Amino acid sequence: MKQTFGKLQVGMLVGLSTLVLTAALIILFFNCARHPVGVAVGRKGMVVSAHPLATEVGLGVLKQGGNAVDAAVAVSFALVVVLPRAGNIGGGGFMVIRMADGRETAIDYREKAPLAAFRDMYLDSLGNVIPDLSLYGHLAAGVPGTVAGLALAQEKYGTMEWKGLVLPAISLAEVGFILEDWQTEGWEWAIDDFKRYPQTAAIYLKGDSTHQAGDRFVQPDLARTLKRIAEQGPDEFYQGETARLIVAEMKRGGGIISEQDLADYRAVERNVIQGDYRGYGILSMPPPSSGGVCLIELLNILEGYNLKSLDFYSVGAVHRIAEAEKRVYADRAAFLGDPDFVPNMPIEGLTSKAYADTLRKAIDLNRATPSKEVYAGRLPGPEGKATTHFSVVDRWGNAVAVTTTLNSSFGSLVVVTGAGFLLNNEMDDFSIKAGVPNQFGLLGGSANAIEPGKRMLSSMTPTIVVKDEKPFLILGSPGGARIITTVTQVIINVIDYGMDLNDAIHAPRFHHQWLPDELCFEPMELLPEFLEGLLEKGHRIRIWWYMGRVNGIQIEDKGQTYYGVTDPRGNGKADGY
Ligand code: DON
């Protein structure tokens, strides 16, 4: 059956007895039709980010002769100013780089648990989780990594001067920029949250309300912080006035990030995680992100199915993909964490074709395996609205995929007083108690338990797909637990279903993360017979919110033509030259 996305029959759906409908049903605003909005074409450079002004900054760097890494650093700093809910210096991220000369690397600037952190820090004396403690306020913040990560990338792979890459962000903060309605609408949801912290409210609120579309948004404290970082270098953040302001903020609000935490923080370079899918090379982020491992494990399972013959969005295809997702997320919960603390993670096993074969064999094509019957695998051998993604390629063919985050929208909600930037709430990405899901419903165990100085497990999946030794797709997405399934589905849409990246990104998505045992669809028009087919197999279906906002690049004509695509689910911009 070919899914045609006819109008969703709400009445009919509710009548289906096993259907779990907890989210409000919202009729689809996008469909599979070609949608030229957001597509840019270039031959010398391309930047696709979540904010038009950040894209402009990146393109400016490329036009001045900078390479893709230079542009990525400048875009990151610009996003701090123009997209403060996710762009950050108070958070962390990952950068996957493939240089035209074949060098491949992954820069890890994930936040770390402060040295005073401990396993049960979010539990009360009875061992119960204290609501919201890992999500809001000073204790929710991990030691920020972004400035160190950008510096490492720039020093080793960039070509331009550090200061010049921070300058555009400084002027955006100093002179301000005009807010658009999509941005202020997003802020309105957070008015009450902002009010909890006067220094946060002072920036994001105007009286009792948010700033309005059309207002010029000026951030003088942030401009001063960026100036210090530009002039004194990245160490200023960790050992200078900015560090002093962070520690003062911690003391004021009962937080635990110390001078030593900041001085000790180091970004690290890791080997990219590599896989292959139907002849294409996959380069993605290794632990402490689960993204790359899960992406490759998922693709390996799916490689054994002829998805093309099953039709896009058919019951058969969705069933196979969902069943594979279930098994991969079970493994994620059991095995993955920070490699500096969990030395024997079975990465090779999890990403091996042989293991994928075993998992595939356990998938019943007629029946959804209930999640309680899915366990993390027995591996071959004992071997040990608030994230943002952008993609860049330059005239030489250097490719960069960056996903960076504060975790939740506006992170911990705590602005560092006097420094004008938000701190993350990444501590919630740890497994704060075994068996208790985090804000994305993800579970974990000891591999992702809190330990001082440890990085919390992530799902961020900045990815480069390689064809004939050249970058072919550069992509990634926000979306918490759904990042992995979003990136996988976009790749499958291109490779298996022959879509161009634009259609692949526009196409509707679905998600299963093992627990809860629900197959989630975006709010869209689904044919009753499609739903019935899945329900008959035993899937529990949930209509949920939109999944991810992919900002990607497709490279064609033997590396000659760059197509930049931004997701209709966001408000980003692709621009090239
Ligand atoms: O690292 C992670 O997996 C999460 N902190 C990402 C959060 C996220 O994507 C929220 N955004 N939409």
Coordinates of C-alpha atoms and ligand atoms in Angstrom, one line a residue:
M1 CA 0.0 0.0 0.0
K2 CA 1.3 3.4 -0.8
Q3 CA 0.7 5.9 2.0
T4 CA -0.8 9.0 0.4
F5 CA -1.4 11.1 3.6
G6 CA -5.1 11.6 3.0
K7 CA -6.9 13.6 5.7
L8 CA -6.5 12.2 9.1
Q9 CA -9.8 10.6 10.2
V10 CA -9.9 11.7 13.8
G11 CA -13.2 10.1 14.7
M12 CA -12.2 6.8 13.2
L13 CA -8.9 6.8 15.0
V14 CA -10.3 7.4 18.4
G15 CA -12.7 4.5 17.7
L16 CA -9.8 2.1 17.4
S17 CA -9.6 0.5 20.7
T18 CA -5.9 0.0 21.2
L19 CA -4.9 3.4 20.0
V20 CA -3.1 5.6 22.5
L21 CA -3.9 9.2 21.7
T22 CA -2.6 11.4 24.4
A23 CA -1.3 14.3 22.4
A24 CA -3.7 16.7 20.8
L25 CA -4.3 15.8 17.2
I26 CA -3.1 18.5 14.9
I27 CA -3.7 18.2 11.3
L28 CA -0.6 18.0 9.2
F29 CA 0.7 21.3 7.8
F30 CA 3.2 19.7 5.5
N31 CA 3.0 16.9 3.1
C32 CA 5.2 15.0 0.7
A33 CA 4.9 17.5 -2.1
R34 CA 8.1 19.1 -3.4
H35 CA 8.7 22.3 -1.4
P36 CA 11.3 24.6 -2.8
V37 CA 11.3 26.8 0.3
G38 CA 14.6 26.4 2.2
V39 CA 16.6 25.0 -0.7
A40 CA 19.7 26.9 -1.7
V41 CA 22.2 26.0 -4.4
G42 CA 25.8 26.8 -4.4
R43 CA 29.1 25.6 -5.9
K44 CA 31.6 27.2 -3.6
G45 CA 30.1 27.0 -0.2
M46 CA 26.9 26.3 1.7
V47 CA 25.7 26.9 5.2
V48 CA 22.4 25.6 6.7
S49 CA 21.6 26.7 10.2
A50 CA 18.5 27.3 12.3
H51 CA 18.7 31.1 12.1
P52 CA 19.1 33.2 8.9
L53 CA 21.5 35.6 10.6
A54 CA 23.8 32.8 11.7
T55 CA 23.7 31.3 8.2
E56 CA 24.7 34.8 6.9
V57 CA 27.6 35.0 9.3
G58 CA 28.9 31.5 8.2
L59 CA 28.6 32.4 4.5
G60 CA 30.4 35.6 5.1
V61 CA 33.4 33.6 6.5
L62 CA 33.4 31.3 3.6
K63 CA 33.3 34.2 1.1
Q64 CA 36.3 35.8 3.0
G65 CA 38.3 32.6 2.3
G66 CA 37.7 30.8 5.5
N67 CA 37.2 27.0 5.5
A68 CA 34.2 25.1 6.7
V69 CA 35.6 24.8 10.2
D70 CA 36.2 28.5 10.5
A71 CA 32.6 29.1 9.3
A72 CA 31.3 26.5 11.8
V73 CA 33.0 28.4 14.7
A74 CA 31.6 31.7 13.6
V75 CA 28.1 30.2 13.1
S76 CA 28.3 28.7 16.6
F77 CA 29.1 32.0 18.2
A78 CA 26.4 33.8 16.2
L79 CA 23.8 31.2 17.3
V80 CA 24.6 32.1 21.0
V81 CA 23.3 35.6 20.2
V82 CA 20.5 35.0 17.7
L83 CA 19.1 31.6 19.0
P84 CA 19.7 31.8 22.7
R85 CA 17.4 28.9 23.5
A86 CA 19.9 26.5 21.9
G87 CA 22.9 28.2 20.6
N88 CA 25.3 28.5 23.5
I89 CA 28.5 29.1 25.2
G90 CA 26.9 27.8 28.4
G91 CA 26.3 24.3 27.0
G92 CA 28.1 21.8 24.8
G93 CA 28.1 20.0 21.5
F94 CA 29.7 17.8 19.0
M95 CA 31.4 18.5 15.7
V96 CA 32.0 15.9 13.0
I97 CA 34.6 17.0 10.5
R98 CA 35.6 15.4 7.2
M99 CA 38.5 17.4 5.6
A100 CA 38.9 17.2 1.8
D101 CA 42.3 15.6 2.3
G102 CA 40.5 12.6 3.9
R103 CA 41.1 13.4 7.6
E104 CA 38.0 12.6 9.7
T105 CA 37.5 13.6 13.3
A106 CA 34.9 14.2 16.0
I107 CA 35.3 17.0 18.4
D108 CA 33.7 16.3 21.8
Y109 CA 32.8 19.3 23.8
R110 CA 30.0 17.7 25.8
E111 CA 29.5 19.2 29.3
K112 CA 30.8 17.3 32.3
A113 CA 29.4 16.6 35.7
P114 CA 31.1 18.9 38.2
L115 CA 33.6 17.4 40.6
A116 CA 31.2 17.8 43.5
A117 CA 28.5 15.8 41.6
F118 CA 27.5 12.3 42.9
R119 CA 25.3 9.5 41.7
D120 CA 22.2 10.2 43.9
M121 CA 22.4 14.0 43.9
Y122 CA 18.9 14.4 42.5
L123 CA 17.3 12.0 45.0
D124 CA 15.7 12.7 48.4
S125 CA 16.6 10.8 51.6
L126 CA 14.1 8.1 50.7
G127 CA 15.7 7.6 47.3
N128 CA 13.0 9.3 45.3
V129 CA 13.7 11.7 42.4
I130 CA 13.3 15.3 43.5
P131 CA 11.1 16.7 40.7
D132 CA 12.8 19.2 38.3
L133 CA 16.1 19.4 40.2
S134 CA 18.0 18.0 37.3
L135 CA 16.1 20.2 34.9
Y136 CA 15.9 23.7 36.3
G137 CA 18.2 25.9 38.2
H138 CA 21.9 25.9 39.2
L139 CA 22.2 22.2 40.0
A140 CA 21.0 21.2 36.6
A141 CA 24.1 22.6 34.8
G142 CA 27.1 20.6 33.7
V143 CA 30.5 22.3 33.1
P144 CA 30.1 24.0 29.8
G145 CA 32.3 22.7 26.9
T146 CA 31.4 24.8 23.9
V147 CA 34.2 27.5 24.0
A148 CA 36.9 24.8 24.5
G149 CA 35.4 22.7 21.7
L150 CA 35.3 25.5 19.2
A151 CA 38.8 26.5 20.1
L152 CA 40.1 23.0 19.6
A153 CA 38.4 22.7 16.2
Q154 CA 39.6 26.1 15.1
E155 CA 43.2 25.6 16.3
K156 CA 43.6 22.2 14.6
Y157 CA 41.4 22.5 11.5
G158 CA 40.6 26.2 11.0
T159 CA 42.6 28.7 9.0
M160 CA 41.4 32.1 10.2
E161 CA 42.1 34.0 13.4
W162 CA 40.0 33.2 16.4
K163 CA 39.1 36.8 17.1
G164 CA 37.7 37.4 13.7
L165 CA 35.4 34.4 14.1
V166 CA 33.8 35.8 17.3
L167 CA 33.5 39.4 16.0
P168 CA 30.2 38.9 14.0
A169 CA 28.6 37.6 17.1
I170 CA 29.8 40.5 19.2
S171 CA 28.3 43.0 16.8
L172 CA 25.0 41.1 16.7
A173 CA 24.9 41.2 20.5
E174 CA 26.0 44.8 20.7
V175 CA 24.0 46.4 17.9
G176 CA 21.1 43.9 18.3
F177 CA 19.0 42.3 15.7
I178 CA 15.3 42.4 14.9
L179 CA 13.2 39.6 16.4
E180 CA 10.9 37.7 14.2
D181 CA 7.5 36.4 15.3
W182 CA 8.5 32.7 15.2
Q183 CA 11.2 33.5 17.7
T184 CA 9.1 35.6 20.1
E185 CA 6.2 33.1 19.9
G186 CA 8.7 30.5 21.1
W187 CA 9.7 32.7 24.0
E188 CA 6.1 33.3 25.1
W189 CA 5.8 29.7 26.3
A190 CA 8.6 30.4 28.7
I191 CA 7.4 33.6 30.3
D192 CA 6.7 32.0 33.7
D193 CA 10.0 30.1 33.6
F194 CA 12.0 33.2 32.9
K195 CA 10.4 34.9 35.9
R196 CA 12.0 32.4 38.3
Y197 CA 15.4 34.0 37.7
P198 CA 15.5 37.8 37.7
Q199 CA 18.7 38.0 35.7
T200 CA 17.1 35.8 33.1
A201 CA 13.9 37.8 33.1
A202 CA 15.9 41.0 32.7
I203 CA 17.2 39.8 29.3
Y204 CA 14.3 37.8 27.8
L205 CA 11.3 39.8 29.2
K206 CA 10.1 43.3 28.7
G207 CA 8.0 44.0 31.8
D208 CA 5.6 41.1 32.2
S209 CA 5.8 39.9 28.6
T210 CA 8.4 38.9 26.1
H211 CA 10.0 41.1 23.6
Q212 CA 7.8 41.5 20.5
A213 CA 8.4 40.6 16.9
G214 CA 9.9 43.7 15.3
D215 CA 11.8 44.7 18.5
R216 CA 15.5 45.1 18.3
F217 CA 17.1 42.6 20.8
V218 CA 20.3 43.9 22.3
Q219 CA 22.5 41.9 24.7
P220 CA 25.2 44.2 26.2
D221 CA 26.4 41.7 28.9
L222 CA 26.8 39.0 26.3
A223 CA 28.6 41.4 24.0
R224 CA 31.1 42.1 26.7
T225 CA 31.6 38.4 27.5
L226 CA 32.1 37.6 23.8
K227 CA 34.6 40.5 23.5
R228 CA 36.6 39.1 26.4
I229 CA 36.6 35.6 24.8
A230 CA 37.6 37.1 21.4
E231 CA 40.4 39.3 22.8
Q232 CA 41.8 37.1 25.5
G233 CA 41.2 33.8 23.9
P234 CA 39.2 30.7 24.9
D235 CA 40.9 30.3 28.2
E236 CA 39.2 33.5 29.4
F237 CA 36.0 31.5 29.6
Y238 CA 37.6 28.9 31.9
Q239 CA 40.0 31.0 33.9
G240 CA 39.2 34.6 33.5
E241 CA 36.4 37.0 34.4
T242 CA 33.8 34.8 32.8
A243 CA 34.8 31.9 34.9
R244 CA 34.7 34.2 38.0
L245 CA 31.1 35.2 37.0
I246 CA 30.0 31.6 36.6
V247 CA 31.4 30.6 40.0
A248 CA 29.8 33.6 41.6
E249 CA 26.5 32.6 40.0
M250 CA 26.8 29.1 41.3
K251 CA 27.5 30.4 44.8
R252 CA 24.4 32.7 44.6
G253 CA 22.1 29.9 43.5
G254 CA 23.4 26.9 45.3
G255 CA 25.1 25.4 42.3
I256 CA 28.3 23.3 42.4
I257 CA 30.4 24.2 39.4
S258 CA 33.7 25.4 40.8
E259 CA 36.8 27.2 39.7
Q260 CA 38.6 23.9 39.4
D261 CA 35.8 22.4 37.3
L262 CA 36.2 25.2 34.8
A263 CA 40.0 25.3 34.8
D264 CA 40.1 21.5 34.3
Y265 CA 37.6 21.3 31.4
R266 CA 39.1 20.0 28.2
A267 CA 37.4 19.3 24.9
V268 CA 38.7 16.1 23.2
E269 CA 39.1 14.8 19.8
R270 CA 37.7 11.3 19.2
N271 CA 37.7 8.9 16.3
V272 CA 34.5 9.2 14.3
I273 CA 32.3 6.2 14.4
Q274 CA 32.2 4.6 11.0
G275 CA 29.8 2.4 9.3
D276 CA 28.6 1.6 5.8
Y277 CA 25.1 1.4 4.4
R278 CA 24.4 0.0 0.9
G279 CA 27.8 1.2 -0.3
Y280 CA 27.7 4.6 1.3
G281 CA 30.1 5.5 4.1
I282 CA 28.6 6.8 7.4
L283 CA 30.7 9.0 9.7
S284 CA 29.1 10.1 12.9
M285 CA 29.6 10.9 16.6
P286 CA 31.0 8.3 18.9
P287 CA 30.3 8.1 22.7
P288 CA 29.6 10.1 24.8
S289 CA 26.9 10.4 22.1
S290 CA 24.9 7.3 21.5
G291 CA 24.0 8.9 18.2
G292 CA 26.6 7.4 15.9
V293 CA 26.5 3.9 17.4
C294 CA 22.7 3.7 17.3
L295 CA 22.5 5.2 13.8
I296 CA 24.9 2.5 12.5
E297 CA 23.3 -0.3 14.4
L298 CA 19.9 0.7 13.0
L299 CA 21.1 1.0 9.5
N300 CA 22.9 -2.3 9.7
I301 CA 19.6 -4.0 10.7
L302 CA 17.7 -2.3 8.0
E303 CA 20.3 -3.1 5.3
G304 CA 19.0 -6.7 5.4
Y305 CA 15.6 -5.6 4.3
N306 CA 14.7 -4.5 0.8
L307 CA 13.0 -1.4 2.0
K308 CA 12.6 -0.1 -1.6
S309 CA 10.3 -2.9 -2.5
L310 CA 8.1 -2.2 0.5
D311 CA 7.0 1.3 -0.5
F312 CA 7.7 4.4 1.5
Y313 CA 5.6 4.6 4.7
S314 CA 3.9 1.2 4.1
V315 CA 2.9 -1.0 7.0
G316 CA 5.7 -3.4 6.2
A317 CA 8.4 -0.7 6.0
V318 CA 7.3 1.1 9.2
H319 CA 7.0 -2.2 11.1
R320 CA 10.5 -3.2 10.2
I321 CA 12.0 0.1 11.0
A322 CA 10.1 0.5 14.3
E323 CA 11.1 -3.0 15.4
A324 CA 14.7 -2.3 14.7
E325 CA 14.5 1.1 16.6
K326 CA 13.1 -0.7 19.6
R327 CA 16.1 -3.0 19.8
V328 CA 18.7 -0.3 19.3
Y329 CA 17.3 1.9 22.0
A330 CA 17.3 -1.1 24.4
D331 CA 21.0 -1.4 23.7
R332 CA 21.5 2.3 24.1
A333 CA 20.1 2.2 27.6
A334 CA 22.2 -0.8 28.7
F335 CA 25.6 -0.2 27.2
L336 CA 26.4 3.4 26.4
G337 CA 28.0 6.2 28.4
D338 CA 31.1 8.3 28.6
P339 CA 34.1 6.3 27.2
D340 CA 36.4 7.9 29.7
F341 CA 34.4 6.3 32.5
V342 CA 33.0 3.2 30.8
P343 CA 36.1 1.5 29.3
N344 CA 34.6 -1.6 27.9
M345 CA 31.6 -0.4 25.9
P346 CA 30.9 -3.0 23.2
I347 CA 31.0 -0.5 20.3
E348 CA 32.4 -2.9 17.8
G349 CA 29.9 -5.5 18.6
L350 CA 27.0 -3.1 18.5
T351 CA 28.0 -1.7 15.2
S352 CA 28.9 -5.1 13.6
K353 CA 26.9 -6.5 10.7
A354 CA 26.8 -9.9 12.5
Y355 CA 25.1 -8.5 15.5
A356 CA 22.6 -6.7 13.3
D357 CA 21.8 -10.0 11.6
T358 CA 21.0 -11.6 15.0
L359 CA 18.7 -8.7 15.9
R360 CA 17.0 -8.8 12.5
K361 CA 16.4 -12.5 12.9
A362 CA 14.5 -11.8 16.1
I363 CA 12.2 -9.4 14.4
D364 CA 8.8 -11.0 13.7
L365 CA 7.4 -9.6 10.5
N366 CA 3.9 -10.3 11.5
R367 CA 3.9 -9.1 15.1
A368 CA 5.3 -6.2 17.1
T369 CA 7.5 -7.6 19.9
P370 CA 6.2 -5.9 23.1
S371 CA 9.0 -3.8 24.5
K372 CA 9.0 -5.8 27.8
E373 CA 10.2 -8.8 25.7
V374 CA 13.0 -6.8 24.1
Y375 CA 16.3 -6.9 26.1
A376 CA 19.6 -5.4 25.3
G377 CA 21.4 -7.7 23.1
R378 CA 23.8 -10.5 23.8
L379 CA 26.8 -9.3 21.9
P380 CA 29.3 -11.3 20.0
G381 CA 32.4 -11.5 22.3
P382 CA 33.2 -9.8 25.6
E383 CA 34.6 -6.6 24.0
G384 CA 34.8 -4.4 26.0
K385 CA 13.3 23.2 21.6
A386 CA 16.6 23.3 22.4
T387 CA 19.3 21.8 20.5
T388 CA 20.4 23.0 17.1
H389 CA 22.2 21.5 14.2
F390 CA 24.0 23.2 11.3
S391 CA 25.9 21.9 8.3
V392 CA 28.7 23.6 6.3
V393 CA 30.7 22.8 3.3
D394 CA 33.3 24.9 1.7
R395 CA 34.9 25.3 -1.8
W396 CA 37.5 22.7 -1.1
G397 CA 35.0 20.1 0.0
N398 CA 35.7 20.2 3.7
A399 CA 32.5 19.2 5.4
V400 CA 31.4 20.0 9.0
A401 CA 28.3 18.8 10.9
V402 CA 27.7 20.4 14.3
T403 CA 24.9 19.7 16.8
T404 CA 25.0 21.8 20.0
T405 CA 22.7 22.2 22.9
L406 CA 21.7 23.6 26.2
N407 CA 19.5 20.4 26.5
S408 CA 16.0 21.9 27.2
S409 CA 14.9 25.1 25.6
F410 CA 16.9 27.8 27.4
G411 CA 18.7 25.1 29.4
S412 CA 18.6 25.5 33.2
L413 CA 17.0 28.9 32.7
V414 CA 19.9 30.4 34.7
V415 CA 21.6 33.3 33.1
V416 CA 25.1 33.9 34.5
T417 CA 24.6 37.3 36.1
G418 CA 26.7 39.9 34.4
A419 CA 27.8 37.6 31.6
G420 CA 24.5 37.5 29.7
F421 CA 24.4 33.8 28.7
L422 CA 22.4 30.8 29.8
L423 CA 23.7 27.7 31.5
N424 CA 22.7 24.2 30.3
N425 CA 20.6 21.6 32.1
E426 CA 22.5 18.7 30.6
M427 CA 22.7 16.9 34.0
D428 CA 19.3 15.5 33.2
D429 CA 20.8 13.5 30.4
F430 CA 22.5 11.3 33.0
S431 CA 20.4 8.4 34.3
I432 CA 19.6 10.1 37.6
K433 CA 18.1 6.9 39.0
A434 CA 18.1 3.5 37.4
G435 CA 14.7 2.8 35.8
V436 CA 13.6 6.5 35.9
P437 CA 13.2 8.1 32.5
N438 CA 14.7 11.4 31.7
Q439 CA 12.8 14.3 30.1
F440 CA 12.9 12.4 26.8
G441 CA 11.6 9.2 28.3
L442 CA 15.1 7.6 28.0
L443 CA 16.3 5.1 30.5
G444 CA 19.8 4.2 31.5
G445 CA 21.8 2.3 34.0
S446 CA 25.2 2.3 35.5
A447 CA 27.0 3.2 32.3
N448 CA 25.3 6.6 32.4
A449 CA 25.1 7.1 36.1
I450 CA 26.4 10.4 37.5
E451 CA 30.1 10.5 38.4
P452 CA 32.3 13.5 39.0
G453 CA 33.9 14.7 35.8
K454 CA 31.9 12.4 33.6
R455 CA 30.1 13.3 30.4
M456 CA 26.4 12.5 30.2
L457 CA 25.2 10.3 27.3
S458 CA 23.8 12.2 24.4
S459 CA 21.6 11.3 21.3
M460 CA 23.0 14.0 19.1
T461 CA 24.0 12.6 15.8
P462 CA 25.9 15.0 13.6
T463 CA 26.6 12.9 10.5
I464 CA 28.4 12.9 7.2
V465 CA 27.5 10.4 4.5
V466 CA 30.2 9.6 2.1
K467 CA 29.9 8.4 -1.5
D468 CA 32.8 7.7 -3.8
E469 CA 35.3 9.1 -1.3
K470 CA 33.4 12.5 -1.2
P471 CA 30.9 13.9 1.2
F472 CA 27.4 13.3 -0.1
L473 CA 25.1 14.3 2.8
I474 CA 25.9 16.5 5.8
L475 CA 23.1 16.4 8.4
G476 CA 21.9 16.3 11.9
S477 CA 18.9 17.4 14.0
P478 CA 17.7 18.5 17.4
G479 CA 14.9 16.4 19.1
G480 CA 16.3 14.6 22.1
A481 CA 15.7 10.9 21.9
R482 CA 14.2 11.3 18.4
I483 CA 17.4 12.7 16.9
I484 CA 18.7 9.2 16.0
T485 CA 15.5 8.1 14.3
T486 CA 15.2 11.4 12.5
V487 CA 18.7 11.2 11.0
T488 CA 18.2 7.5 10.1
Q489 CA 15.0 8.1 8.3
V490 CA 16.4 11.0 6.3
I491 CA 19.3 8.8 5.2
I492 CA 17.0 6.0 4.3
N493 CA 14.7 8.3 2.4
V494 CA 17.6 9.4 0.2
I495 CA 19.4 6.0 -0.2
D496 CA 16.5 3.6 -0.2
Y497 CA 13.7 5.7 -1.6
G498 CA 15.7 7.8 -4.0
M499 CA 14.4 11.1 -2.7
D500 CA 16.5 14.2 -2.9
L501 CA 17.4 15.7 0.4
N502 CA 14.6 18.2 0.2
D503 CA 11.9 15.6 -0.1
A504 CA 13.7 13.4 2.4
I505 CA 13.7 16.1 5.0
H506 CA 10.1 17.1 4.3
A507 CA 8.8 13.6 4.5
P508 CA 6.9 12.6 7.7
R509 CA 8.7 10.8 10.4
F510 CA 7.9 8.2 13.1
H511 CA 9.8 7.0 16.2
H512 CA 10.0 4.1 18.6
Q513 CA 12.5 4.2 21.4
W514 CA 11.8 0.8 23.1
L515 CA 10.3 2.4 26.2
P516 CA 7.7 3.6 26.4
D517 CA 6.3 0.9 24.1
E518 CA 4.7 3.4 21.6
L519 CA 5.1 3.9 17.9
C520 CA 4.9 7.7 17.6
F521 CA 3.9 9.6 14.5
E522 CA 4.0 13.2 13.7
P523 CA 0.6 15.0 13.7
M524 CA -0.3 14.1 10.1
E525 CA -2.8 12.7 7.9
L526 CA -2.6 8.9 8.1
L527 CA -4.8 6.5 6.2
P528 CA -7.0 4.4 8.3
E529 CA -5.9 1.1 6.6
F530 CA -2.3 2.0 7.4
L531 CA -3.0 2.5 11.0
E532 CA -5.2 -0.6 11.1
G533 CA -2.3 -2.6 9.6
L534 CA 0.1 -1.5 12.3
L535 CA -2.5 -2.0 15.1
E536 CA -3.1 -5.5 13.8
K537 CA 0.6 -6.3 14.2
G538 CA 0.3 -5.2 17.8
H539 CA 1.9 -1.7 17.7
R540 CA 0.7 0.8 20.2
I541 CA 0.3 4.0 18.3
R542 CA 0.7 7.6 19.5
I543 CA 0.2 10.7 17.5
W544 CA 2.9 13.0 18.8
W545 CA 4.6 16.2 18.0
Y546 CA 6.8 17.1 15.1
M547 CA 10.2 15.3 15.1
G548 CA 13.5 17.1 14.6
R549 CA 14.6 20.0 12.5
V550 CA 17.2 18.8 10.1
N551 CA 19.5 21.3 8.5
G552 CA 21.4 19.4 5.8
I553 CA 23.4 19.6 2.6
Q554 CA 23.4 17.2 -0.4
I555 CA 26.4 17.3 -2.6
E556 CA 26.1 16.2 -6.2
D557 CA 28.0 16.3 -9.5
K558 CA 31.1 14.7 -8.1
G559 CA 31.4 17.3 -5.4
Q560 CA 30.6 20.3 -7.6
T561 CA 27.1 21.3 -6.6
Y562 CA 25.8 21.9 -3.1
Y563 CA 22.1 21.8 -2.2
G564 CA 21.3 23.3 1.2
V565 CA 18.0 22.3 2.8
T566 CA 16.3 23.5 5.9
D567 CA 13.5 21.7 7.6
P568 CA 9.9 23.0 7.3
R569 CA 9.5 22.1 11.0
G570 CA 11.9 25.0 11.8
N571 CA 12.7 28.5 10.7
G572 CA 16.3 28.1 9.5
K573 CA 18.0 29.2 6.4
A574 CA 20.1 27.6 3.8
D575 CA 22.4 29.8 1.8
G576 CA 25.3 29.2 -0.6
Y577 CA 27.3 30.8 -3.3
Ligands
DON1 O1 22.3 15.4 24.1 C1 21.2 15.1 24.0 O2 20.8 14.0 23.5 C2 20.0 16.0 24.4 N1 20.5 16.9 25.5 C3 19.5 16.8 23.3 C4 18.4 17.7 23.6 C5 17.6 18.1 22.5 O3 17.8 17.7 21.4 C6 16.4 19.0 22.8 N2 15.9 19.6 21.6 N3 15.2 19.7 20.9

